[in-house]
Amino acid sequence: MDNLCTLFKGIDEQIPANLNNSEYINKISLSLNNFCPLVDGENDQKCNNYEEIVISAFITLVFHLKNEVENDKLVKYGILWLCYKLNQKTENTIDNLDEIYNKYIKGIEEYVKGSGDHETYNSCKDIINKKIYLKTIGIKEMSKIYEALKILCKLYTGCNDKETNYANYSQDAQDFANNFENLNQDSSIIGNNSYREILSNLFNDYDYFKNSCAKNCRYCSDIPTLPDINLPKTYVQDQVESSGVTSPNSSIAKILIPPLLIFAIPIFLGIAYKYSLFGFDKRLQGKHLREKLKKIKKKMNDYI
């Protein structure tokens, strides 16, 4: 985690989002240029725009992470960074990771074949394919999650550097907790298995930080606790239905109503029959005639 956050910080300093393409070309370091397209007729590689530079940096990032113990999780974090960097450019029209893979990562393979980085590319390709190929993960949603990761990295690096002046520690921890809670309430995040899995990784890394790294920080106190990750409503409904659980009221109704009907119907019919025997119907008819005569008499008086 520490290594990843350090890599993010170093790459971000080299690829700010507010430059034009020519400025990027002049600014990019050789270390991030390894997976740029080959220049026509030459052996040199050169990225021509922001997207190509970001993709080259991403593959370089994956290469540095592939031997880490937690490489699976860290590569997911690398994908968060990739989505965030691409989303920083407002003119970027790419919506999901599948488009990134087809347009850039798969597209540079022919260029890399002729370079000395071909073996490095191949070693990373399987990792990239498993995480990106045919994935319709959204760039904007992943960018939201990266905002939380960025704050978490700030906490990790601040703690490990043992900055005695890290007075904003408590505020940064609260900012992460607030950001996490917003993601946890976002149906577009918790309703997607891939996003929720990354959210779970963030939860665990924050929990580890709280229980371990925070002990080394001078100003580390009052660290907020994260809530459990919410489950999507559809999942909860499916669990209830599959378990056969119904509400108590509906269960009682199903049990009581049929017997009540069995007893009530004969009683009702018996009462109706009884009133019929005692001339109940005739009394109703007599009452109806008396009311009708009163109305006729009233009309006659009105005419007099």
PDB file of C-alpha atoms in Angstrom:
ATOM      1  CA  MET A   1       0.000   0.000   0.000  1.00  0.00           C
ATOM      2  CA  ASP A   2       2.821   2.389   0.881  1.00  0.00           C
ATOM      3  CA  ASN A   3       4.635   1.632  -2.375  1.00  0.00           C
ATOM      4  CA  LEU A   4       1.467   2.201  -4.398  1.00  0.00           C
ATOM      5  CA  CYS A   5       0.726   5.561  -2.791  1.00  0.00           C
ATOM      6  CA  THR A   6       4.314   6.682  -3.420  1.00  0.00           C
ATOM      7  CA  LEU A   7       4.006   5.674  -7.089  1.00  0.00           C
ATOM      8  CA  PHE A   8       0.714   7.550  -7.444  1.00  0.00           C
ATOM      9  CA  LYS A   9       2.242  10.676  -5.981  1.00  0.00           C
ATOM     10  CA  GLY A  10       5.301  10.560  -8.248  1.00  0.00           C
ATOM     11  CA  ILE A  11       3.325   9.920 -11.443  1.00  0.00           C
ATOM     12  CA  ASP A  12       0.682  12.550 -10.657  1.00  0.00           C
ATOM     13  CA  GLU A  13       3.385  15.179 -10.318  1.00  0.00           C
ATOM     14  CA  GLN A  14       4.542  14.379 -13.852  1.00  0.00           C
ATOM     15  CA  ILE A  15       1.105  14.195 -15.476  1.00  0.00           C
ATOM     16  CA  PRO A  16      -1.036  17.131 -14.338  1.00  0.00           C
ATOM     17  CA  ALA A  17      -4.363  17.404 -16.157  1.00  0.00           C
ATOM     18  CA  ASN A  18      -4.099  21.103 -17.022  1.00  0.00           C
ATOM     19  CA  LEU A  19      -1.465  20.914 -19.788  1.00  0.00           C
ATOM     20  CA  ASN A  20      -1.919  20.662 -23.540  1.00  0.00           C
ATOM     21  CA  ASN A  21      -0.551  17.755 -25.578  1.00  0.00           C
ATOM     22  CA  SER A  22       2.687  19.466 -26.629  1.00  0.00           C
ATOM     23  CA  GLU A  23       3.469  20.347 -23.006  1.00  0.00           C
ATOM     24  CA  TYR A  24       2.954  16.721 -21.975  1.00  0.00           C
ATOM     25  CA  ILE A  25       5.306  15.516 -24.699  1.00  0.00           C
ATOM     26  CA  ASN A  26       8.061  17.815 -23.420  1.00  0.00           C
ATOM     27  CA  LYS A  27       7.371  17.088 -19.755  1.00  0.00           C
ATOM     28  CA  ILE A  28       7.005  13.282 -19.736  1.00  0.00           C
ATOM     29  CA  SER A  29       9.982  11.438 -18.284  1.00  0.00           C
ATOM     30  CA  LEU A  30      11.664   8.508 -20.030  1.00  0.00           C
ATOM     31  CA  SER A  31      10.502   6.160 -17.254  1.00  0.00           C
ATOM     32  CA  LEU A  32       6.873   6.726 -18.265  1.00  0.00           C
ATOM     33  CA  ASN A  33       7.597   6.622 -21.986  1.00  0.00           C
ATOM     34  CA  ASN A  34       8.241   2.865 -22.236  1.00  0.00           C
ATOM     35  CA  PHE A  35       4.820   1.942 -23.570  1.00  0.00           C
ATOM     36  CA  CYS A  36       4.232   4.762 -26.016  1.00  0.00           C
ATOM     37  CA  PRO A  37       3.839   4.021 -29.764  1.00  0.00           C
ATOM     38  CA  LEU A  38       7.002   3.689 -31.834  1.00  0.00           C
ATOM     39  CA  VAL A  39       7.852   6.681 -33.982  1.00  0.00           C
ATOM     40  CA  ASP A  40       7.524   5.816 -37.700  1.00  0.00           C
ATOM     41  CA  GLY A  41      10.780   4.473 -39.103  1.00  0.00           C
ATOM     42  CA  GLU A  42      12.540   4.758 -35.760  1.00  0.00           C
ATOM     43  CA  ASN A  43      13.157   2.686 -32.673  1.00  0.00           C
ATOM     44  CA  ASP A  44      12.207   5.455 -30.290  1.00  0.00           C
ATOM     45  CA  GLN A  45       8.844   5.501 -28.556  1.00  0.00           C
ATOM     46  CA  LYS A  46       6.848   8.665 -28.170  1.00  0.00           C
ATOM     47  CA  CYS A  47       3.432   9.485 -26.735  1.00  0.00           C
ATOM     48  CA  ASN A  48       1.550  12.113 -28.707  1.00  0.00           C
ATOM     49  CA  ASN A  49      -1.274  12.997 -26.332  1.00  0.00           C
ATOM     50  CA  TYR A  50      -2.484  12.885 -22.745  1.00  0.00           C
ATOM     51  CA  GLU A  51      -4.321   9.558 -23.090  1.00  0.00           C
ATOM     52  CA  GLU A  52      -1.294   7.727 -24.517  1.00  0.00           C
ATOM     53  CA  ILE A  53       0.903   9.069 -21.712  1.00  0.00           C
ATOM     54  CA  VAL A  54      -1.591   7.992 -19.030  1.00  0.00           C
ATOM     55  CA  ILE A  55      -1.888   4.486 -20.526  1.00  0.00           C
ATOM     56  CA  SER A  56       1.907   4.139 -20.721  1.00  0.00           C
ATOM     57  CA  ALA A  57       2.176   5.255 -17.094  1.00  0.00           C
ATOM     58  CA  PHE A  58      -0.544   2.787 -16.094  1.00  0.00           C
ATOM     59  CA  ILE A  59       1.246  -0.202 -17.677  1.00  0.00           C
ATOM     60  CA  THR A  60       4.457   0.933 -15.971  1.00  0.00           C
ATOM     61  CA  LEU A  61       2.513   1.064 -12.700  1.00  0.00           C
ATOM     62  CA  VAL A  62       1.179  -2.483 -13.195  1.00  0.00           C
ATOM     63  CA  PHE A  63       4.720  -3.708 -13.875  1.00  0.00           C
ATOM     64  CA  HIS A  64       5.926  -2.294 -10.556  1.00  0.00           C
ATOM     65  CA  LEU A  65       2.979  -3.845  -8.698  1.00  0.00           C
ATOM     66  CA  LYS A  66       2.911  -7.311 -10.244  1.00  0.00           C
ATOM     67  CA  ASN A  67       5.369  -8.802  -7.743  1.00  0.00           C
ATOM     68  CA  GLU A  68       3.671  -7.304  -4.706  1.00  0.00           C
ATOM     69  CA  VAL A  69       2.003  -9.739  -2.296  1.00  0.00           C
ATOM     70  CA  GLU A  70      -1.357  -8.008  -2.706  1.00  0.00           C
ATOM     71  CA  ASN A  71      -0.961  -7.370  -6.428  1.00  0.00           C
ATOM     72  CA  ASP A  72      -4.605  -8.244  -7.221  1.00  0.00           C
ATOM     73  CA  LYS A  73      -5.955  -5.525  -4.959  1.00  0.00           C
ATOM     74  CA  LEU A  74      -3.233  -3.034  -5.862  1.00  0.00           C
ATOM     75  CA  VAL A  75      -3.850  -3.445  -9.594  1.00  0.00           C
ATOM     76  CA  LYS A  76      -7.517  -2.632  -8.934  1.00  0.00           C
ATOM     77  CA  TYR A  77      -6.339   0.526  -7.209  1.00  0.00           C
ATOM     78  CA  GLY A  78      -4.161   1.200 -10.255  1.00  0.00           C
ATOM     79  CA  ILE A  79      -7.279   0.951 -12.431  1.00  0.00           C
ATOM     80  CA  LEU A  80      -8.973   3.480 -10.141  1.00  0.00           C
ATOM     81  CA  TRP A  81      -6.067   5.836 -10.790  1.00  0.00           C
ATOM     82  CA  LEU A  82      -6.299   5.234 -14.554  1.00  0.00           C
ATOM     83  CA  CYS A  83     -10.017   6.063 -14.596  1.00  0.00           C
ATOM     84  CA  TYR A  84      -9.456   9.142 -12.459  1.00  0.00           C
ATOM     85  CA  LYS A  85      -6.699  10.483 -14.725  1.00  0.00           C
ATOM     86  CA  LEU A  86      -8.748   9.927 -17.881  1.00  0.00           C
ATOM     87  CA  ASN A  87     -11.820  11.492 -16.287  1.00  0.00           C
ATOM     88  CA  GLN A  88      -9.812  14.616 -15.413  1.00  0.00           C
ATOM     89  CA  LYS A  89      -9.838  15.563 -19.086  1.00  0.00           C
ATOM     90  CA  THR A  90     -13.320  16.903 -19.758  1.00  0.00           C
ATOM     91  CA  GLU A  91     -12.986  16.315 -23.511  1.00  0.00           C
ATOM     92  CA  ASN A  92     -12.363  12.619 -22.936  1.00  0.00           C
ATOM     93  CA  THR A  93     -15.264  10.653 -24.447  1.00  0.00           C
ATOM     94  CA  ILE A  94     -14.310   7.200 -23.114  1.00  0.00           C
ATOM     95  CA  ASP A  95     -17.011   5.797 -20.822  1.00  0.00           C
ATOM     96  CA  ASN A  96     -15.757   2.401 -19.674  1.00  0.00           C
ATOM     97  CA  LEU A  97     -12.698   0.178 -19.286  1.00  0.00           C
ATOM     98  CA  ASP A  98     -13.535  -1.966 -22.284  1.00  0.00           C
ATOM     99  CA  GLU A  99     -13.099   1.082 -24.535  1.00  0.00           C
ATOM    100  CA  ILE A 100      -9.761   1.884 -22.884  1.00  0.00           C
ATOM    101  CA  TYR A 101      -8.532  -1.644 -23.427  1.00  0.00           C
ATOM    102  CA  ASN A 102      -9.529  -1.817 -27.094  1.00  0.00           C
ATOM    103  CA  LYS A 103      -8.410   1.675 -28.040  1.00  0.00           C
ATOM    104  CA  TYR A 104      -5.147   2.012 -26.132  1.00  0.00           C
ATOM    105  CA  ILE A 105      -3.816  -1.041 -24.295  1.00  0.00           C
ATOM    106  CA  LYS A 106      -4.541  -3.591 -27.010  1.00  0.00           C
ATOM    107  CA  GLY A 107      -3.692  -1.021 -29.660  1.00  0.00           C
ATOM    108  CA  ILE A 108      -0.091  -0.499 -28.533  1.00  0.00           C
ATOM    109  CA  GLU A 109       0.793  -4.199 -28.641  1.00  0.00           C
ATOM    110  CA  GLU A 110       2.021  -3.949 -32.234  1.00  0.00           C
ATOM    111  CA  TYR A 111       4.309  -1.069 -31.282  1.00  0.00           C
ATOM    112  CA  VAL A 112       5.695  -2.791 -28.198  1.00  0.00           C
ATOM    113  CA  LYS A 113       6.604  -5.917 -30.201  1.00  0.00           C
ATOM    114  CA  GLY A 114       9.473  -4.060 -31.814  1.00  0.00           C
ATOM    115  CA  SER A 115      10.815  -2.584 -28.608  1.00  0.00           C
ATOM    116  CA  GLY A 116      12.905  -3.864 -25.744  1.00  0.00           C
ATOM    117  CA  ASP A 117       9.874  -3.729 -23.466  1.00  0.00           C
ATOM    118  CA  HIS A 118       8.007  -6.521 -25.234  1.00  0.00           C
ATOM    119  CA  GLU A 119       8.650  -9.065 -22.459  1.00  0.00           C
ATOM    120  CA  THR A 120       7.636  -6.562 -19.808  1.00  0.00           C
ATOM    121  CA  TYR A 121       4.412  -5.839 -21.683  1.00  0.00           C
ATOM    122  CA  ASN A 122       3.600  -9.557 -21.959  1.00  0.00           C
ATOM    123  CA  SER A 123       4.178 -10.095 -18.250  1.00  0.00           C
ATOM    124  CA  CYS A 124       1.643  -7.364 -17.493  1.00  0.00           C
ATOM    125  CA  LYS A 125      -0.851  -8.241 -20.217  1.00  0.00           C
ATOM    126  CA  ASP A 126      -2.471 -11.175 -18.416  1.00  0.00           C
ATOM    127  CA  ILE A 127      -2.968  -9.078 -15.300  1.00  0.00           C
ATOM    128  CA  ILE A 128      -4.498  -6.264 -17.341  1.00  0.00           C
ATOM    129  CA  ASN A 129      -6.733  -8.629 -19.330  1.00  0.00           C
ATOM    130  CA  LYS A 130      -8.230 -10.164 -16.197  1.00  0.00           C
ATOM    131  CA  LYS A 131      -9.095  -6.788 -14.758  1.00  0.00           C
ATOM    132  CA  ILE A 132     -10.120  -4.837 -17.859  1.00  0.00           C
ATOM    133  CA  TYR A 133     -10.980  -7.046 -20.814  1.00  0.00           C
ATOM    134  CA  LEU A 134     -14.734  -7.017 -21.548  1.00  0.00           C
ATOM    135  CA  LYS A 135     -15.404  -5.043 -18.379  1.00  0.00           C
ATOM    136  CA  THR A 136     -18.066  -2.354 -18.648  1.00  0.00           C
ATOM    137  CA  ILE A 137     -16.949  -0.597 -15.481  1.00  0.00           C
ATOM    138  CA  GLY A 138     -17.722   3.113 -15.738  1.00  0.00           C
ATOM    139  CA  ILE A 139     -14.975   5.738 -15.734  1.00  0.00           C
ATOM    140  CA  LYS A 140     -16.976   8.250 -13.698  1.00  0.00           C
ATOM    141  CA  GLU A 141     -17.955   5.765 -10.981  1.00  0.00           C
ATOM    142  CA  MET A 142     -14.375   4.534 -10.614  1.00  0.00           C
ATOM    143  CA  SER A 143     -13.208   8.151 -10.379  1.00  0.00           C
ATOM    144  CA  LYS A 144     -15.545   8.687  -7.421  1.00  0.00           C
ATOM    145  CA  ILE A 145     -13.986   5.735  -5.610  1.00  0.00           C
ATOM    146  CA  TYR A 146     -10.476   6.990  -6.387  1.00  0.00           C
ATOM    147  CA  GLU A 147     -11.233  10.199  -4.489  1.00  0.00           C
ATOM    148  CA  ALA A 148     -11.543   8.081  -1.337  1.00  0.00           C
ATOM    149  CA  LEU A 149      -8.348   6.169  -2.168  1.00  0.00           C
ATOM    150  CA  LYS A 150      -6.503   9.453  -2.642  1.00  0.00           C
ATOM    151  CA  ILE A 151      -7.399  10.533   0.903  1.00  0.00           C
ATOM    152  CA  LEU A 152      -6.437   7.110   2.259  1.00  0.00           C
ATOM    153  CA  CYS A 153      -3.033   7.402   0.563  1.00  0.00           C
ATOM    154  CA  LYS A 154      -2.605  10.784   2.196  1.00  0.00           C
ATOM    155  CA  LEU A 155      -3.202   9.175   5.585  1.00  0.00           C
ATOM    156  CA  TYR A 156      -0.802   6.300   4.908  1.00  0.00           C
ATOM    157  CA  THR A 157       2.061   8.446   3.602  1.00  0.00           C
ATOM    158  CA  GLY A 158       1.545  11.066   6.308  1.00  0.00           C
ATOM    159  CA  CYS A 159       1.679   8.428   9.008  1.00  0.00           C
ATOM    160  CA  ASN A 160       4.652   6.516   7.613  1.00  0.00           C
ATOM    161  CA  ASP A 161       6.649   9.697   7.068  1.00  0.00           C
ATOM    162  CA  LYS A 162       5.941  10.473  10.730  1.00  0.00           C
ATOM    163  CA  GLU A 163       5.263  14.093   9.937  1.00  0.00           C
ATOM    164  CA  THR A 164       5.237  15.878  13.265  1.00  0.00           C
ATOM    165  CA  ASN A 165       3.319  18.754  11.695  1.00  0.00           C
ATOM    166  CA  TYR A 166       0.556  16.567  10.279  1.00  0.00           C
ATOM    167  CA  ALA A 167      -2.023  18.544  12.217  1.00  0.00           C
ATOM    168  CA  ASN A 168      -4.776  17.893   9.639  1.00  0.00           C
ATOM    169  CA  TYR A 169      -4.691  14.180  10.338  1.00  0.00           C
ATOM    170  CA  SER A 170      -8.028  14.029  12.167  1.00  0.00           C
ATOM    171  CA  GLN A 171      -9.704  16.131   9.485  1.00  0.00           C
ATOM    172  CA  ASP A 172      -8.312  13.928   6.698  1.00  0.00           C
ATOM    173  CA  ALA A 173      -9.548  10.815   8.498  1.00  0.00           C
ATOM    174  CA  GLN A 174     -12.985  12.399   8.830  1.00  0.00           C
ATOM    175  CA  ASP A 175     -12.922  13.385   5.149  1.00  0.00           C
ATOM    176  CA  PHE A 176     -12.219   9.779   4.205  1.00  0.00           C
ATOM    177  CA  ALA A 177     -15.051   8.534   6.430  1.00  0.00           C
ATOM    178  CA  ASN A 178     -17.462  11.059   4.879  1.00  0.00           C
ATOM    179  CA  ASN A 179     -16.358  10.150   1.369  1.00  0.00           C
ATOM    180  CA  PHE A 180     -16.731   6.450   2.129  1.00  0.00           C
ATOM    181  CA  GLU A 181     -20.220   6.988   3.536  1.00  0.00           C
ATOM    182  CA  ASN A 182     -21.274   8.860   0.388  1.00  0.00           C
ATOM    183  CA  LEU A 183     -20.074   5.940  -1.732  1.00  0.00           C
ATOM    184  CA  ASN A 184     -21.819   3.526   0.613  1.00  0.00           C
ATOM    185  CA  GLN A 185     -25.117   5.348   0.050  1.00  0.00           C
ATOM    186  CA  ASP A 186     -24.682   5.557  -3.728  1.00  0.00           C
ATOM    187  CA  SER A 187     -26.860   2.899  -5.381  1.00  0.00           C
ATOM    188  CA  SER A 188     -24.746   3.030  -8.555  1.00  0.00           C
ATOM    189  CA  ILE A 189     -21.739   1.946  -6.458  1.00  0.00           C
ATOM    190  CA  ILE A 190     -23.128  -0.642  -4.046  1.00  0.00           C
ATOM    191  CA  GLY A 191     -25.355  -2.080  -6.770  1.00  0.00           C
ATOM    192  CA  ASN A 192     -22.287  -3.178  -8.763  1.00  0.00           C
ATOM    193  CA  ASN A 193     -20.235  -6.169  -7.607  1.00  0.00           C
ATOM    194  CA  SER A 194     -16.937  -4.767  -8.936  1.00  0.00           C
ATOM    195  CA  TYR A 195     -17.364  -1.394  -7.216  1.00  0.00           C
ATOM    196  CA  ARG A 196     -18.536  -2.981  -3.977  1.00  0.00           C
ATOM    197  CA  GLU A 197     -15.504  -5.285  -3.987  1.00  0.00           C
ATOM    198  CA  ILE A 198     -13.150  -2.294  -4.242  1.00  0.00           C
ATOM    199  CA  LEU A 199     -15.141  -0.546  -1.516  1.00  0.00           C
ATOM    200  CA  SER A 200     -14.519  -3.594   0.664  1.00  0.00           C
ATOM    201  CA  ASN A 201     -10.768  -3.325  -0.039  1.00  0.00           C
ATOM    202  CA  LEU A 202     -10.809   0.330   1.015  1.00  0.00           C
ATOM    203  CA  PHE A 203     -12.715  -0.593   4.166  1.00  0.00           C
ATOM    204  CA  ASN A 204     -10.107  -3.206   5.124  1.00  0.00           C
ATOM    205  CA  ASP A 205      -7.129  -0.950   4.334  1.00  0.00           C
ATOM    206  CA  TYR A 206      -8.609   1.872   6.408  1.00  0.00           C
ATOM    207  CA  ASP A 207      -9.321  -0.556   9.245  1.00  0.00           C
ATOM    208  CA  TYR A 208      -5.730  -1.802   9.107  1.00  0.00           C
ATOM    209  CA  PHE A 209      -4.494   1.788   9.128  1.00  0.00           C
ATOM    210  CA  LYS A 210      -6.683   2.632  12.094  1.00  0.00           C
ATOM    211  CA  ASN A 211      -5.491  -0.348  14.133  1.00  0.00           C
ATOM    212  CA  SER A 212      -1.834  -0.326  13.127  1.00  0.00           C
ATOM    213  CA  CYS A 213      -0.404   2.741  11.407  1.00  0.00           C
ATOM    214  CA  ALA A 214      -2.282   5.203  13.577  1.00  0.00           C
ATOM    215  CA  LYS A 215      -0.310   4.045  16.621  1.00  0.00           C
ATOM    216  CA  ASN A 216       2.817   5.583  15.090  1.00  0.00           C
ATOM    217  CA  CYS A 217       1.284   9.012  14.526  1.00  0.00           C
ATOM    218  CA  ARG A 218       1.709  11.724  17.087  1.00  0.00           C
ATOM    219  CA  TYR A 219      -1.553  13.481  16.233  1.00  0.00           C
ATOM    220  CA  CYS A 220      -3.577  10.348  15.432  1.00  0.00           C
ATOM    221  CA  SER A 221      -6.620  10.373  17.678  1.00  0.00           C
ATOM    222  CA  ASP A 222     -10.387  10.318  17.371  1.00  0.00           C
ATOM    223  CA  ILE A 223     -10.251   8.260  14.190  1.00  0.00           C
ATOM    224  CA  PRO A 224     -13.822   7.658  12.968  1.00  0.00           C
ATOM    225  CA  THR A 225     -15.098   4.124  12.495  1.00  0.00           C
ATOM    226  CA  LEU A 226     -16.564   3.157   9.128  1.00  0.00           C
ATOM    227  CA  PRO A 227     -20.072   1.699   8.817  1.00  0.00           C
ATOM    228  CA  ASP A 228     -20.582  -1.744   7.318  1.00  0.00           C
ATOM    229  CA  ILE A 229     -20.881  -1.807   3.547  1.00  0.00           C
ATOM    230  CA  ASN A 230     -24.506  -1.653   2.458  1.00  0.00           C
ATOM    231  CA  LEU A 231     -25.999  -4.414   0.364  1.00  0.00           C
ATOM    232  CA  PRO A 232     -28.083  -3.523  -2.704  1.00  0.00           C
ATOM    233  CA  LYS A 233     -31.850  -3.617  -2.125  1.00  0.00           C
ATOM    234  CA  THR A 234     -32.341  -6.281  -4.782  1.00  0.00           C
ATOM    235  CA  TYR A 235     -29.933  -8.559  -2.909  1.00  0.00           C
ATOM    236  CA  VAL A 236     -31.816  -8.111   0.371  1.00  0.00           C
ATOM    237  CA  GLN A 237     -35.156  -8.802  -1.328  1.00  0.00           C
ATOM    238  CA  ASP A 238     -33.789 -11.923  -3.021  1.00  0.00           C
ATOM    239  CA  GLN A 239     -32.431 -13.197   0.297  1.00  0.00           C
ATOM    240  CA  VAL A 240     -35.789 -12.701   2.002  1.00  0.00           C
ATOM    241  CA  GLU A 241     -37.686 -14.415  -0.805  1.00  0.00           C
ATOM    242  CA  SER A 242     -35.254 -17.319  -1.097  1.00  0.00           C
ATOM    243  CA  SER A 243     -35.355 -17.923   2.664  1.00  0.00           C
ATOM    244  CA  GLY A 244     -39.154 -18.126   2.597  1.00  0.00           C
ATOM    245  CA  VAL A 245     -39.483 -15.386   5.198  1.00  0.00           C
ATOM    246  CA  THR A 246     -42.779 -13.495   5.160  1.00  0.00           C
ATOM    247  CA  SER A 247     -44.092 -10.768   7.397  1.00  0.00           C
ATOM    248  CA  PRO A 248     -45.769 -11.883  10.665  1.00  0.00           C
ATOM    249  CA  ASN A 249     -49.026 -10.128   9.783  1.00  0.00           C
ATOM    250  CA  SER A 250     -49.361 -11.833   6.418  1.00  0.00           C
ATOM    251  CA  SER A 251     -48.561 -15.225   7.991  1.00  0.00           C
ATOM    252  CA  ILE A 252     -51.201 -14.769  10.690  1.00  0.00           C
ATOM    253  CA  ALA A 253     -53.731 -13.651   8.095  1.00  0.00           C
ATOM    254  CA  LYS A 254     -53.085 -16.726   5.966  1.00  0.00           C
ATOM    255  CA  ILE A 255     -53.589 -18.946   9.027  1.00  0.00           C
ATOM    256  CA  LEU A 256     -56.673 -17.262  10.512  1.00  0.00           C
ATOM    257  CA  ILE A 257     -58.754 -16.097   7.547  1.00  0.00           C
ATOM    258  CA  PRO A 258     -59.728 -19.492   6.057  1.00  0.00           C
ATOM    259  CA  PRO A 259     -61.083 -20.914   9.388  1.00  0.00           C
ATOM    260  CA  LEU A 260     -62.882 -17.643  10.142  1.00  0.00           C
ATOM    261  CA  LEU A 261     -64.589 -17.757   6.773  1.00  0.00           C
ATOM    262  CA  ILE A 262     -65.653 -21.355   7.397  1.00  0.00           C
ATOM    263  CA  PHE A 263     -67.370 -20.326  10.648  1.00  0.00           C
ATOM    264  CA  ALA A 264     -68.636 -16.916   9.517  1.00  0.00           C
ATOM    265  CA  ILE A 265     -70.464 -17.954   6.346  1.00  0.00           C
ATOM    266  CA  PRO A 266     -72.875 -20.435   8.020  1.00  0.00           C
ATOM    267  CA  ILE A 267     -73.551 -17.980  10.853  1.00  0.00           C
ATOM    268  CA  PHE A 268     -74.345 -15.205   8.393  1.00  0.00           C
ATOM    269  CA  LEU A 269     -76.647 -17.461   6.379  1.00  0.00           C
ATOM    270  CA  GLY A 270     -78.385 -18.580   9.568  1.00  0.00           C
ATOM    271  CA  ILE A 271     -79.037 -14.985  10.634  1.00  0.00           C
ATOM    272  CA  ALA A 272     -80.388 -14.121   7.199  1.00  0.00           C
ATOM    273  CA  TYR A 273     -82.732 -17.101   7.310  1.00  0.00           C
ATOM    274  CA  LYS A 274     -83.918 -16.210  10.815  1.00  0.00           C
ATOM    275  CA  TYR A 275     -84.844 -12.678   9.849  1.00  0.00           C
ATOM    276  CA  SER A 276     -86.604 -14.001   6.802  1.00  0.00           C
ATOM    277  CA  LEU A 277     -88.797 -16.250   8.999  1.00  0.00           C
ATOM    278  CA  PHE A 278     -89.809 -13.359  11.244  1.00  0.00           C
ATOM    279  CA  GLY A 279     -90.919 -11.202   8.341  1.00  0.00           C
ATOM    280  CA  PHE A 280     -87.861  -9.008   8.299  1.00  0.00           C
ATOM    281  CA  ASP A 281     -88.197  -8.564   4.531  1.00  0.00           C
ATOM    282  CA  LYS A 282     -91.877  -7.535   4.883  1.00  0.00           C
ATOM    283  CA  ARG A 283     -91.054  -4.913   7.507  1.00  0.00           C
ATOM    284  CA  LEU A 284     -88.429  -3.442   5.179  1.00  0.00           C
ATOM    285  CA  GLN A 285     -90.990  -3.239   2.385  1.00  0.00           C
ATOM    286  CA  GLY A 286     -93.528  -1.540   4.710  1.00  0.00           C
ATOM    287  CA  LYS A 287     -90.963   0.991   5.839  1.00  0.00           C
ATOM    288  CA  HIS A 288     -90.085   1.778   2.227  1.00  0.00           C
ATOM    289  CA  LEU A 289     -93.809   2.366   1.344  1.00  0.00           C
ATOM    290  CA  ARG A 290     -94.332   4.679   4.328  1.00  0.00           C
ATOM    291  CA  GLU A 291     -91.338   6.815   3.314  1.00  0.00           C
ATOM    292  CA  LYS A 292     -92.632   7.008  -0.260  1.00  0.00           C
ATOM    293  CA  LEU A 293     -96.141   8.135   0.919  1.00  0.00           C
ATOM    294  CA  LYS A 294     -94.583  10.876   3.067  1.00  0.00           C
ATOM    295  CA  LYS A 295     -92.725  12.253   0.029  1.00  0.00           C
ATOM    296  CA  ILE A 296     -95.942  12.290  -2.105  1.00  0.00           C
ATOM    297  CA  LYS A 297     -97.888  14.030   0.680  1.00  0.00           C
ATOM    298  CA  LYS A 298     -95.159  16.675   1.029  1.00  0.00           C
ATOM    299  CA  LYS A 299     -95.258  17.436  -2.718  1.00  0.00           C
ATOM    300  CA  MET A 300     -99.077  17.849  -2.621  1.00  0.00           C
ATOM    301  CA  ASN A 301     -98.809  20.329   0.260  1.00  0.00           C
ATOM    302  CA  ASP A 302     -96.278  22.338  -1.735  1.00  0.00           C
ATOM    303  CA  TYR A 303     -98.735  22.752  -4.587  1.00  0.00           C
ATOM    304  CA  ILE A 304    -101.656  23.868  -2.339  1.00  0.00           C
TER     305      ILE A 304
END
